[in-house]
Amino acid sequence: MSTTLTTDVTTARAKVHFETWGCQMNVADSEKMLGLLQGQHYQLTDTPEQADLIVLNTCHIREKSNHKVRSRLGVLKDLKKTNPRLKIAVTGCVAQAEGEKLLQRDSGIDLLLGPGKIDELPRLLAESAQRPHRPAVALGFAKGRGDHSQETPAEAAKIEAATFEECLHPAPSLFGRNEISRFVTIQQGCNNFCTFCVVPFTRGKEISVKPAIVAAKVRSLLSNGSKEITLLGQNVNSYGTDLVENQTLMPTAEGPFVDLLRDLCTIPELVRLRFTTSNPHDLTFPLAQLFGQEPKLGKHFHLPIQSGSDTILEKMRRKVTAAEYLRRVQWLRDAVPDMALSTDLIVGFPGETDQDFQATLDLVEKVRYQFLYAFNYSPRKHTAAIRFKEQVPDAVKTKRLAALNALQDRITVEINEATIGNVHKVLFLYPSRKKPGCFYGRNAQFQLVQIESSESIAGQERDVLITKANKTALVGKLI
Ligand code: SAH
Ligand code: SF4
Ligand code: F3S
């Protein structure tokens, strides 16, 4: 999923402005940087024009990402004319993938920081202050909090103590998000190397955060008023495989991810637990069954398939066939009959025929997703698929994408309209910024629910009678 989120944060002495592109992991990373900067006395501001530090936290998933970064830098560096103190940091996946190539003359970049080096932001700021004419750079996948792949026991103890200390002062959420529902990254990187994807090159190999540290982070957010936690990883349901392999955790019957979820669900303050993104290959039967056992787990599963055609899935190196995927969907629906599903799809992967694309449409009809994110295939440097023959013309991709989205829109409206007249438990997250007295929340199936209320209900879980529905939201009233 790709989103754009703009955030502004200041301090009495220095001000920072965030622009966060890409997936939820980037949002979580921006929040972590914000926490580190608050330790450096940065506070709120509301416009980039007032900032002393602008952080562009970038995404590399599709083409044009470099172009997008360069064109935004072109605008932002002009602000240095009126504010010579302004520093610009480029962070995230473009920083890691493009590296020092981004630093051509007059790029405007003062700090270049990869996602594996976020902890080094304060050091980079100090370095940049001392040597203002040379960019300060930290790239690569070295050790960070929670990365314990090569630690000595003494280093591990030190990192753990620092992380627990950090948990006492959780980073605030970004502007445009809310305190009720927060992200906790439990795994960095990905080992899969799907043939279309840059993530293993920008985020490195899979490294899981130890369960005790995850629990401490979750507890600290809950004690600050959060009610819903979404655990993040690119391959989140393979969480802990590395910890078992390096003997940090003992092997168990249900596996480390199910163990973690069970443990977190026992925290009384937690109202709802979600996680994303799962790989169908690592969806185990015990994980599916857990949804029938733990009422705090949201009844929604984001399970990217990418294509409905086995020929294409194999070329993508996705490790499951459509039939194996559908079997896992059945496990989930056996555990929870009203389980909502969503997915990611790529159209126009090299070699995709009309018949392959039809298999994708058929799969979407069969699963009846609540929503999906579909994109035209975008050839990416370093990945295997960029060299595949039979690249599909852009016009064909665009036509297929429109057909897929039209099919899904119809299904989404049908699913949403079927809720009219039902009562749903809704966790309210935030008031509308445009309509006073209007609040938004999500039900267990992750559907957006809108109601009107004279009292503030953010943070409350309430029963709502659904009275109307459209493609984007359900509308209801409190009962
Ligand atoms: N780890 C997740 C997905 C991470 S990337 C998973 O395995 O499902 C998020 C989504 O971006 C992917 O699911 C895919 O649909 C899309 N994506 C990734 N690389 C892409 C590319 N080269 N072209 C088009 N879409 C791509
Ligand atoms: Fe990319 Fe595949 Fe890893 Fe997902 S599982 S991040 S699509 S390589
Ligand atoms: Fe983009 Fe990096 Fe996320 S490439 S999708 S920000 S992991």
Coordinates of C-alpha atoms and ligand atoms in Angstrom, one line a residue:
M1 CA 0.0 0.0 0.0
S2 CA 1.3 3.5 -0.7
T3 CA 0.1 6.6 1.0
T4 CA 1.4 10.2 1.4
L5 CA 1.4 11.7 4.8
T6 CA 2.6 15.2 5.7
T7 CA 3.6 16.0 9.2
D8 CA 5.0 19.1 10.9
V9 CA 6.8 19.1 14.2
T10 CA 8.7 21.9 15.9
T11 CA 10.6 22.9 19.0
A12 CA 11.3 26.2 20.8
R13 CA 14.8 26.1 19.3
A14 CA 14.5 24.0 16.2
K15 CA 11.6 22.8 14.0
V16 CA 11.2 19.7 11.9
H17 CA 8.8 18.9 9.1
F18 CA 8.2 15.3 7.9
E19 CA 7.0 14.1 4.5
T20 CA 6.4 10.4 4.7
W21 CA 5.8 8.3 1.5
G22 CA 5.3 4.6 1.1
C23 CA 4.1 1.9 3.5
Q24 CA 3.2 1.8 7.1
M25 CA 6.8 0.9 8.0
N26 CA 7.9 4.3 6.8
V27 CA 5.2 5.9 9.0
A28 CA 6.5 3.9 12.0
D29 CA 10.1 5.0 11.0
S30 CA 9.1 8.6 10.8
E31 CA 7.5 8.4 14.3
K32 CA 10.6 6.8 15.6
M33 CA 12.7 9.7 14.1
L34 CA 10.3 12.1 15.6
G35 CA 10.9 10.5 19.0
L36 CA 14.7 10.8 18.6
L37 CA 14.4 14.4 17.5
Q38 CA 12.3 15.3 20.5
G39 CA 15.2 14.1 22.6
Q40 CA 17.2 16.7 20.7
H41 CA 14.5 19.4 21.7
Y42 CA 12.7 19.5 18.4
Q43 CA 9.0 20.4 18.6
L44 CA 5.9 21.3 16.5
T45 CA 5.8 23.6 13.6
D46 CA 3.1 23.7 11.0
T47 CA 4.7 24.5 7.6
P48 CA 7.9 23.4 5.8
E49 CA 8.7 27.1 5.3
Q50 CA 9.2 27.3 9.1
A51 CA 11.3 24.2 9.5
D52 CA 15.0 24.0 10.4
L53 CA 15.0 20.3 9.4
I54 CA 12.9 18.7 6.7
V55 CA 12.8 14.9 6.6
L56 CA 11.8 13.3 3.3
N57 CA 11.1 9.7 4.2
T58 CA 11.0 8.1 0.8
C59 CA 9.6 4.9 -0.9
H60 CA 11.3 3.1 -3.8
I61 CA 8.6 0.5 -4.6
R62 CA 7.7 1.7 -8.1
E63 CA 9.4 3.6 -10.9
K64 CA 9.6 7.4 -10.8
S65 CA 10.5 7.3 -7.1
N66 CA 13.9 8.9 -7.7
H67 CA 12.3 11.5 -9.9
K68 CA 9.7 12.2 -7.2
V69 CA 12.5 12.7 -4.7
R70 CA 14.5 15.0 -7.0
S71 CA 11.6 17.1 -7.9
R72 CA 10.5 17.6 -4.3
L73 CA 14.1 18.4 -3.3
G74 CA 14.1 21.1 -6.1
V75 CA 11.2 22.8 -4.4
L76 CA 12.5 22.4 -0.8
K77 CA 16.0 23.5 -1.3
D78 CA 14.8 26.9 -2.4
L79 CA 13.7 27.4 1.2
K80 CA 17.4 27.6 2.1
K81 CA 17.5 31.0 0.4
T82 CA 15.2 32.4 3.1
N83 CA 16.4 30.1 5.9
P84 CA 20.1 29.4 5.7
R85 CA 19.8 27.2 8.9
L86 CA 17.6 24.7 7.0
K87 CA 18.8 21.2 6.7
I88 CA 17.3 18.6 4.4
A89 CA 17.4 14.9 5.3
V90 CA 16.6 12.2 2.7
T91 CA 15.7 8.9 4.5
G92 CA 13.9 5.7 3.7
C93 CA 14.1 3.3 0.8
V94 CA 15.3 5.6 -1.9
A95 CA 18.1 6.8 0.3
Q96 CA 19.2 3.2 0.8
A97 CA 18.8 2.1 -2.8
E98 CA 20.3 5.1 -4.6
G99 CA 22.8 6.0 -1.9
E100 CA 25.4 8.6 -2.6
K101 CA 24.2 8.9 -6.2
L102 CA 21.6 11.2 -4.8
L103 CA 24.3 13.5 -3.6
Q104 CA 25.1 15.1 -7.0
R105 CA 26.2 18.7 -6.8
D106 CA 23.5 21.1 -5.6
S107 CA 21.1 18.3 -4.6
G108 CA 20.2 20.2 -1.4
I109 CA 20.7 17.1 0.7
D110 CA 22.5 17.5 4.1
L111 CA 21.7 14.1 5.6
L112 CA 21.3 10.8 3.9
L113 CA 20.0 8.0 6.2
G114 CA 19.0 4.5 5.3
P115 CA 16.1 2.7 7.1
G116 CA 18.5 0.4 8.9
K117 CA 20.3 3.4 10.4
I118 CA 17.6 5.4 12.0
D119 CA 19.2 5.3 15.4
E120 CA 22.1 7.4 14.0
L121 CA 19.9 10.4 13.2
P122 CA 21.1 12.4 16.2
R123 CA 24.8 11.7 15.4
L124 CA 24.3 12.7 11.8
L125 CA 22.7 16.0 12.9
A126 CA 25.7 16.7 15.1
E127 CA 28.1 15.8 12.2
S128 CA 26.2 18.1 9.8
A129 CA 26.3 21.0 12.3
Q130 CA 30.1 20.6 12.6
R131 CA 30.7 20.2 8.8
P132 CA 27.8 22.0 7.2
H133 CA 29.2 21.8 3.6
R134 CA 29.5 18.1 3.5
P135 CA 26.5 15.7 3.6
A136 CA 26.4 13.4 6.6
V137 CA 25.7 9.8 5.5
A138 CA 24.6 6.6 7.2
L139 CA 23.5 3.7 5.0
G140 CA 23.4 -0.1 5.2
F141 CA 21.9 -2.7 7.4
A142 CA 24.0 -2.6 10.6
K143 CA 22.8 -3.3 14.0
G144 CA 20.0 -1.2 15.5
R145 CA 17.6 -1.6 18.3
G146 CA 16.1 -5.1 18.0
D147 CA 18.7 -6.2 15.5
H148 CA 20.5 -8.9 17.5
S149 CA 21.8 -11.1 14.7
Q150 CA 25.5 -10.6 15.5
E151 CA 25.4 -9.2 19.1
T152 CA 27.6 -10.2 21.9
P153 CA 25.7 -10.8 25.1
A154 CA 27.0 -7.5 26.6
E155 CA 25.9 -5.6 23.5
A156 CA 22.6 -7.3 23.6
A157 CA 22.0 -6.3 27.2
K158 CA 23.0 -2.7 26.5
I159 CA 20.7 -2.4 23.5
E160 CA 17.9 -4.0 25.4
A161 CA 18.3 -1.6 28.4
A162 CA 18.3 1.4 26.0
T163 CA 15.2 0.1 24.2
F164 CA 13.3 -0.4 27.5
E165 CA 14.3 3.1 28.4
E166 CA 13.0 4.4 25.1
C167 CA 9.7 2.6 25.8
L168 CA 9.1 4.9 28.8
H169 CA 8.9 7.8 26.4
P170 CA 7.0 6.6 23.3
A171 CA 7.3 8.7 20.2
P172 CA 4.2 10.7 19.4
S173 CA 2.2 9.9 16.4
L174 CA 2.6 11.9 13.2
F175 CA 0.2 14.7 12.3
G176 CA -2.7 13.2 10.3
R177 CA -2.6 10.0 12.3
N178 CA -4.0 9.5 15.8
E179 CA -2.9 8.3 19.2
I180 CA -5.7 5.6 19.5
S181 CA -4.3 3.3 16.8
R182 CA -0.5 2.9 16.6
F183 CA 2.0 0.9 14.7
V184 CA 4.7 -1.2 16.2
T185 CA 7.4 -2.6 13.9
I186 CA 8.2 -6.1 14.9
Q187 CA 10.4 -7.2 12.0
Q188 CA 12.7 -5.5 9.6
G189 CA 13.6 -6.6 6.0
C190 CA 12.5 -9.5 3.9
N191 CA 14.2 -12.7 2.8
N192 CA 11.8 -13.6 -0.1
F193 CA 13.2 -11.9 -3.2
C194 CA 10.0 -11.9 -5.2
T195 CA 11.2 -11.2 -8.7
F196 CA 9.4 -7.8 -9.0
C197 CA 10.3 -6.3 -5.6
V198 CA 13.0 -3.9 -4.3
V199 CA 12.3 -4.3 -0.6
P200 CA 15.0 -6.9 0.1
F201 CA 17.5 -4.4 -1.4
T202 CA 16.3 -1.5 0.6
R203 CA 15.5 -3.1 3.9
G204 CA 17.9 -6.0 4.1
K205 CA 17.2 -9.4 5.5
E206 CA 14.5 -10.4 8.0
I207 CA 15.3 -9.4 11.6
S208 CA 12.7 -9.8 14.3
V209 CA 12.4 -7.7 17.4
K210 CA 12.5 -9.8 20.6
P211 CA 9.1 -10.6 22.1
A212 CA 9.9 -8.8 25.4
I213 CA 10.8 -5.6 23.5
V214 CA 7.6 -5.8 21.4
A215 CA 5.5 -6.3 24.6
A216 CA 7.3 -3.3 26.3
K217 CA 6.6 -1.1 23.3
V218 CA 3.0 -2.1 23.1
R219 CA 2.5 -1.6 26.8
S220 CA 4.1 1.8 26.7
L221 CA 1.8 3.0 23.9
L222 CA -1.3 1.6 25.7
S223 CA -0.3 3.4 28.8
N224 CA -0.3 6.6 26.8
G225 CA -4.0 6.0 25.7
S226 CA -3.7 3.9 22.6
K227 CA -6.3 1.1 22.2
E228 CA -5.4 -0.5 18.9
I229 CA -2.0 -1.8 17.9
T230 CA -1.0 -2.9 14.4
L231 CA 2.2 -5.0 14.3
L232 CA 4.3 -4.3 11.2
G233 CA 6.7 -6.4 9.1
Q234 CA 7.1 -7.0 5.3
N235 CA 6.5 -10.6 6.0
V236 CA 5.0 -10.2 9.4
N237 CA 3.7 -13.8 9.8
S238 CA 7.2 -15.2 9.5
Y239 CA 8.1 -13.2 12.6
G240 CA 10.6 -15.0 14.9
T241 CA 11.9 -17.5 12.4
D242 CA 15.3 -15.9 12.8
L243 CA 15.0 -15.9 16.6
V244 CA 14.3 -19.6 16.6
E245 CA 17.2 -20.3 14.2
N246 CA 19.7 -18.3 16.3
Q247 CA 18.3 -20.0 19.5
T248 CA 17.0 -16.7 21.0
L249 CA 13.6 -18.5 21.2
M250 CA 12.8 -22.1 21.7
P251 CA 10.7 -23.8 19.0
T252 CA 7.0 -24.1 20.1
A253 CA 4.0 -26.0 18.7
E254 CA 2.3 -22.9 17.3
G255 CA 5.4 -20.9 16.3
P256 CA 6.8 -17.5 17.5
F257 CA 4.2 -15.3 15.8
V258 CA 1.2 -17.0 17.2
D259 CA 2.9 -17.1 20.6
L260 CA 3.5 -13.3 20.4
L261 CA -0.1 -12.6 19.4
R262 CA -1.5 -14.7 22.3
D263 CA 0.8 -13.0 24.7
L264 CA -0.1 -9.5 23.6
C265 CA -3.9 -10.3 23.7
T266 CA -3.6 -10.9 27.5
I267 CA -2.8 -7.2 28.0
P268 CA -6.0 -5.8 29.5
E269 CA -5.7 -2.3 28.1
L270 CA -5.4 -3.6 24.5
V271 CA -8.8 -3.4 22.7
R272 CA -7.8 -4.6 19.3
L273 CA -4.7 -6.2 17.7
R274 CA -3.9 -6.2 14.0
F275 CA -0.9 -7.0 11.9
T276 CA 0.3 -6.4 8.3
T277 CA 1.7 -7.5 5.8
S278 CA 1.4 -11.3 5.7
N279 CA 2.8 -13.6 3.1
P280 CA 0.4 -16.4 2.2
H281 CA 3.4 -18.8 2.2
D282 CA 3.8 -18.3 6.0
L283 CA 0.2 -18.4 6.9
T284 CA 0.0 -21.4 9.2
F285 CA -3.1 -23.3 10.3
P286 CA -2.6 -22.4 14.0
L287 CA -2.5 -18.7 13.0
A288 CA -5.8 -19.0 11.1
Q289 CA -7.3 -20.9 14.1
L290 CA -6.2 -18.2 16.5
F291 CA -8.7 -15.8 14.9
G292 CA -11.5 -18.0 16.2
Q293 CA -10.0 -18.0 19.7
E294 CA -8.8 -14.4 20.4
P295 CA -11.7 -11.9 20.3
K296 CA -9.2 -9.0 20.3
L297 CA -7.8 -10.0 16.9
G298 CA -9.4 -7.9 14.2
K299 CA -11.5 -10.0 11.8
H300 CA -9.6 -8.7 8.9
F301 CA -6.6 -10.3 7.1
H302 CA -4.5 -8.5 4.5
L303 CA -3.1 -11.3 2.4
P304 CA -1.4 -10.2 -0.8
I305 CA -1.6 -12.7 -3.7
Q306 CA -0.3 -10.5 -6.6
S307 CA -1.9 -12.6 -9.4
G308 CA -4.5 -15.3 -9.8
S309 CA -2.5 -17.2 -12.4
D310 CA -0.1 -20.0 -11.4
T311 CA 2.2 -19.3 -14.4
I312 CA 2.6 -15.7 -13.2
L313 CA 2.9 -16.6 -9.5
E314 CA 5.8 -18.9 -10.4
K315 CA 7.5 -16.2 -12.4
M316 CA 7.0 -13.8 -9.5
R317 CA 8.6 -16.4 -7.2
R318 CA 5.7 -16.2 -4.8
K319 CA 6.0 -19.7 -3.5
V320 CA 2.2 -20.5 -3.4
T321 CA -0.2 -21.4 -6.1
A322 CA -3.7 -19.9 -6.4
A323 CA -5.2 -23.2 -5.0
E324 CA -2.8 -23.2 -2.0
Y325 CA -3.8 -19.5 -1.4
L326 CA -7.5 -20.4 -1.6
R327 CA -7.0 -23.2 0.9
R328 CA -5.5 -20.7 3.4
V329 CA -8.5 -18.3 2.8
Q330 CA -10.7 -21.3 3.6
W331 CA -8.8 -21.9 6.9
L332 CA -9.5 -18.2 7.9
R333 CA -13.2 -18.4 6.9
D334 CA -13.6 -21.7 8.8
A335 CA -12.2 -20.0 11.9
V336 CA -14.2 -16.8 11.4
P337 CA -17.1 -17.0 8.9
D338 CA -17.3 -13.2 8.6
M339 CA -13.6 -12.7 8.1
A340 CA -12.8 -9.7 5.8
L341 CA -10.0 -10.1 3.4
S342 CA -7.9 -7.7 1.4
T343 CA -5.0 -8.1 -1.0
D344 CA -2.4 -6.6 -3.3
L345 CA -2.3 -7.3 -7.0
I346 CA 0.1 -6.5 -9.8
V347 CA -1.3 -6.3 -13.3
G348 CA 0.8 -6.6 -16.5
F349 CA 3.7 -8.6 -15.0
P350 CA 6.0 -9.7 -17.8
G351 CA 4.3 -12.4 -19.9
E352 CA 0.8 -11.9 -18.4
T353 CA -1.7 -12.9 -21.1
D354 CA -5.4 -12.1 -21.2
Q355 CA -6.0 -15.6 -19.8
D356 CA -3.6 -15.0 -16.9
F357 CA -5.4 -11.7 -16.2
Q358 CA -8.8 -13.4 -16.4
A359 CA -7.5 -15.8 -13.7
T360 CA -6.9 -12.8 -11.5
L361 CA -10.4 -11.5 -12.0
D362 CA -11.8 -15.0 -11.3
L363 CA -9.8 -15.2 -8.0
V364 CA -11.1 -11.7 -6.9
E365 CA -14.7 -12.9 -7.6
K366 CA -14.1 -16.1 -5.7
V367 CA -12.5 -14.5 -2.6
R368 CA -14.7 -11.4 -2.6
Y369 CA -12.2 -9.1 -1.0
Q370 CA -13.3 -6.2 1.0
F371 CA -10.7 -4.0 -0.7
L372 CA -7.5 -4.4 -2.7
Y373 CA -4.5 -2.4 -3.8
A374 CA -3.7 -3.0 -7.4
F375 CA -0.9 -1.5 -9.4
N376 CA 0.6 -1.7 -12.9
Y377 CA 3.8 -3.7 -12.9
S378 CA 6.8 -1.4 -12.6
P379 CA 10.2 -2.7 -13.7
R380 CA 12.7 -2.1 -10.9
K381 CA 16.5 -2.0 -11.0
H382 CA 18.3 -5.0 -9.3
T383 CA 15.2 -7.2 -9.5
A384 CA 15.1 -10.3 -11.6
A385 CA 11.9 -9.4 -13.5
I386 CA 13.4 -6.3 -15.1
R387 CA 15.3 -8.7 -17.5
F388 CA 12.2 -10.9 -18.3
K389 CA 11.1 -10.9 -21.9
E390 CA 7.5 -10.1 -22.9
Q391 CA 7.1 -6.9 -21.0
V392 CA 3.4 -5.9 -21.2
P393 CA 2.7 -2.5 -23.0
D394 CA 1.6 0.3 -20.6
A395 CA -1.7 0.7 -22.4
V396 CA -2.6 -2.9 -21.8
K397 CA -1.6 -2.7 -18.1
T398 CA -3.8 0.4 -17.7
K399 CA -6.8 -1.2 -19.3
R400 CA -6.5 -4.3 -17.1
L401 CA -6.0 -2.2 -14.0
A402 CA -9.2 -0.3 -14.7
A403 CA -11.2 -3.5 -15.2
L404 CA -9.8 -5.0 -12.0
N405 CA -10.6 -1.8 -10.0
A406 CA -14.1 -1.7 -11.5
L407 CA -14.8 -5.3 -10.4
Q408 CA -13.5 -4.7 -6.9
D409 CA -15.5 -1.5 -6.6
R410 CA -18.7 -3.4 -7.3
I411 CA -17.8 -6.1 -4.7
T412 CA -16.8 -3.5 -2.1
V413 CA -20.2 -1.7 -2.5
E414 CA -22.0 -5.0 -2.2
I415 CA -20.1 -6.0 1.0
N416 CA -20.6 -2.5 2.5
E417 CA -24.3 -2.3 1.7
A418 CA -24.9 -5.8 3.2
T419 CA -24.0 -4.3 6.6
I420 CA -27.1 -1.9 6.6
G421 CA -29.4 -2.8 9.5
N422 CA -26.7 -4.6 11.5
V423 CA -25.1 -3.6 14.7
H424 CA -21.3 -3.4 14.7
K425 CA -18.8 -2.8 17.5
V426 CA -16.7 0.2 16.4
L427 CA -13.5 1.5 17.9
F428 CA -13.6 5.3 17.3
L429 CA -10.2 6.7 16.3
Y430 CA -10.5 10.4 15.4
P431 CA -12.9 13.3 14.9
S432 CA -13.4 14.6 11.3
R433 CA -11.2 17.6 10.6
K434 CA -13.8 19.0 8.1
K435 CA -17.1 18.2 9.7
P436 CA -17.5 19.1 13.4
G437 CA -19.4 16.5 15.5
C438 CA -18.4 13.7 13.0
F439 CA -16.3 10.8 14.2
Y440 CA -14.5 8.0 12.3
G441 CA -13.8 4.5 13.6
R442 CA -13.3 1.0 12.4
N443 CA -15.2 -2.2 13.0
A444 CA -13.5 -5.5 13.6
Q445 CA -13.5 -6.1 9.8
F446 CA -11.6 -2.8 9.3
Q447 CA -14.5 -1.1 7.6
L448 CA -14.5 2.7 8.1
V449 CA -17.5 3.8 10.1
Q450 CA -18.7 7.3 10.3
I451 CA -21.2 8.7 13.0
E452 CA -22.3 12.0 14.4
S453 CA -21.9 12.6 18.1
S454 CA -22.1 15.6 20.3
E455 CA -19.6 14.1 22.8
S456 CA -16.1 13.2 21.9
I457 CA -15.9 9.4 21.5
A458 CA -12.4 9.0 20.2
G459 CA -10.9 5.9 22.0
Q460 CA -14.2 4.4 22.9
E461 CA -15.5 1.1 21.5
R462 CA -19.3 1.5 20.9
D463 CA -22.2 -0.3 19.3
V464 CA -23.3 1.3 16.1
L465 CA -26.4 0.6 14.0
I466 CA -25.4 0.9 10.3
T467 CA -27.9 3.0 8.4
K468 CA -26.1 3.8 5.1
A469 CA -23.1 2.5 3.2
N470 CA -21.1 3.5 0.1
K471 CA -17.8 2.5 -1.4
T472 CA -15.6 4.2 1.2
A473 CA -17.5 4.0 4.4
L474 CA -20.4 2.8 6.5
V475 CA -22.6 5.4 8.1
G476 CA -24.4 4.7 11.3
K477 CA -25.7 5.9 14.7
L478 CA -24.7 5.1 18.3
I479 CA -27.2 2.8 20.1
Ligands
SAH1 N1 5.7 -7.8 1.7 C1 4.4 -7.6 1.1 C2 4.4 -6.5 0.1 C3 5.3 -5.4 0.1 S1 5.4 -4.2 -1.2 C4 4.0 -8.9 0.3 O1 4.8 -9.7 0.1 O2 2.9 -9.0 0.0 C5 3.7 -3.7 -1.3 C6 3.1 -4.0 -2.6 O3 3.6 -3.2 -3.7 C7 3.2 -5.4 -3.1 O4 2.3 -6.3 -2.5 C8 3.0 -5.3 -4.6 O5 1.6 -5.5 -4.9 C9 3.4 -3.9 -4.9 N2 4.7 -3.9 -5.6 C10 5.9 -4.2 -5.2 N3 6.8 -4.2 -6.2 C11 6.1 -3.7 -7.3 C12 6.5 -3.5 -8.7 N4 7.7 -3.6 -9.1 N5 5.5 -3.1 -9.5 C13 4.2 -2.9 -9.1 N6 3.8 -3.1 -7.8 C14 4.8 -3.6 -6.9
SF4_2 FE1 8.8 -7.8 -1.6 FE2 8.1 -10.3 -1.8 FE3 9.4 -9.5 0.3 FE4 6.9 -8.8 -0.1 S1 7.6 -10.9 0.3 S2 8.5 -7.5 0.6 S3 6.7 -8.6 -2.3 S4 10.2 -9.5 -1.8
F3S3 FE1 8.2 1.7 -0.1 FE2 10.3 0.9 1.3 FE3 7.8 0.5 2.2 S1 10.1 0.7 -0.8 S2 6.7 0.2 0.3 S3 8.8 2.4 1.9 S4 9.5 -0.9 2.5

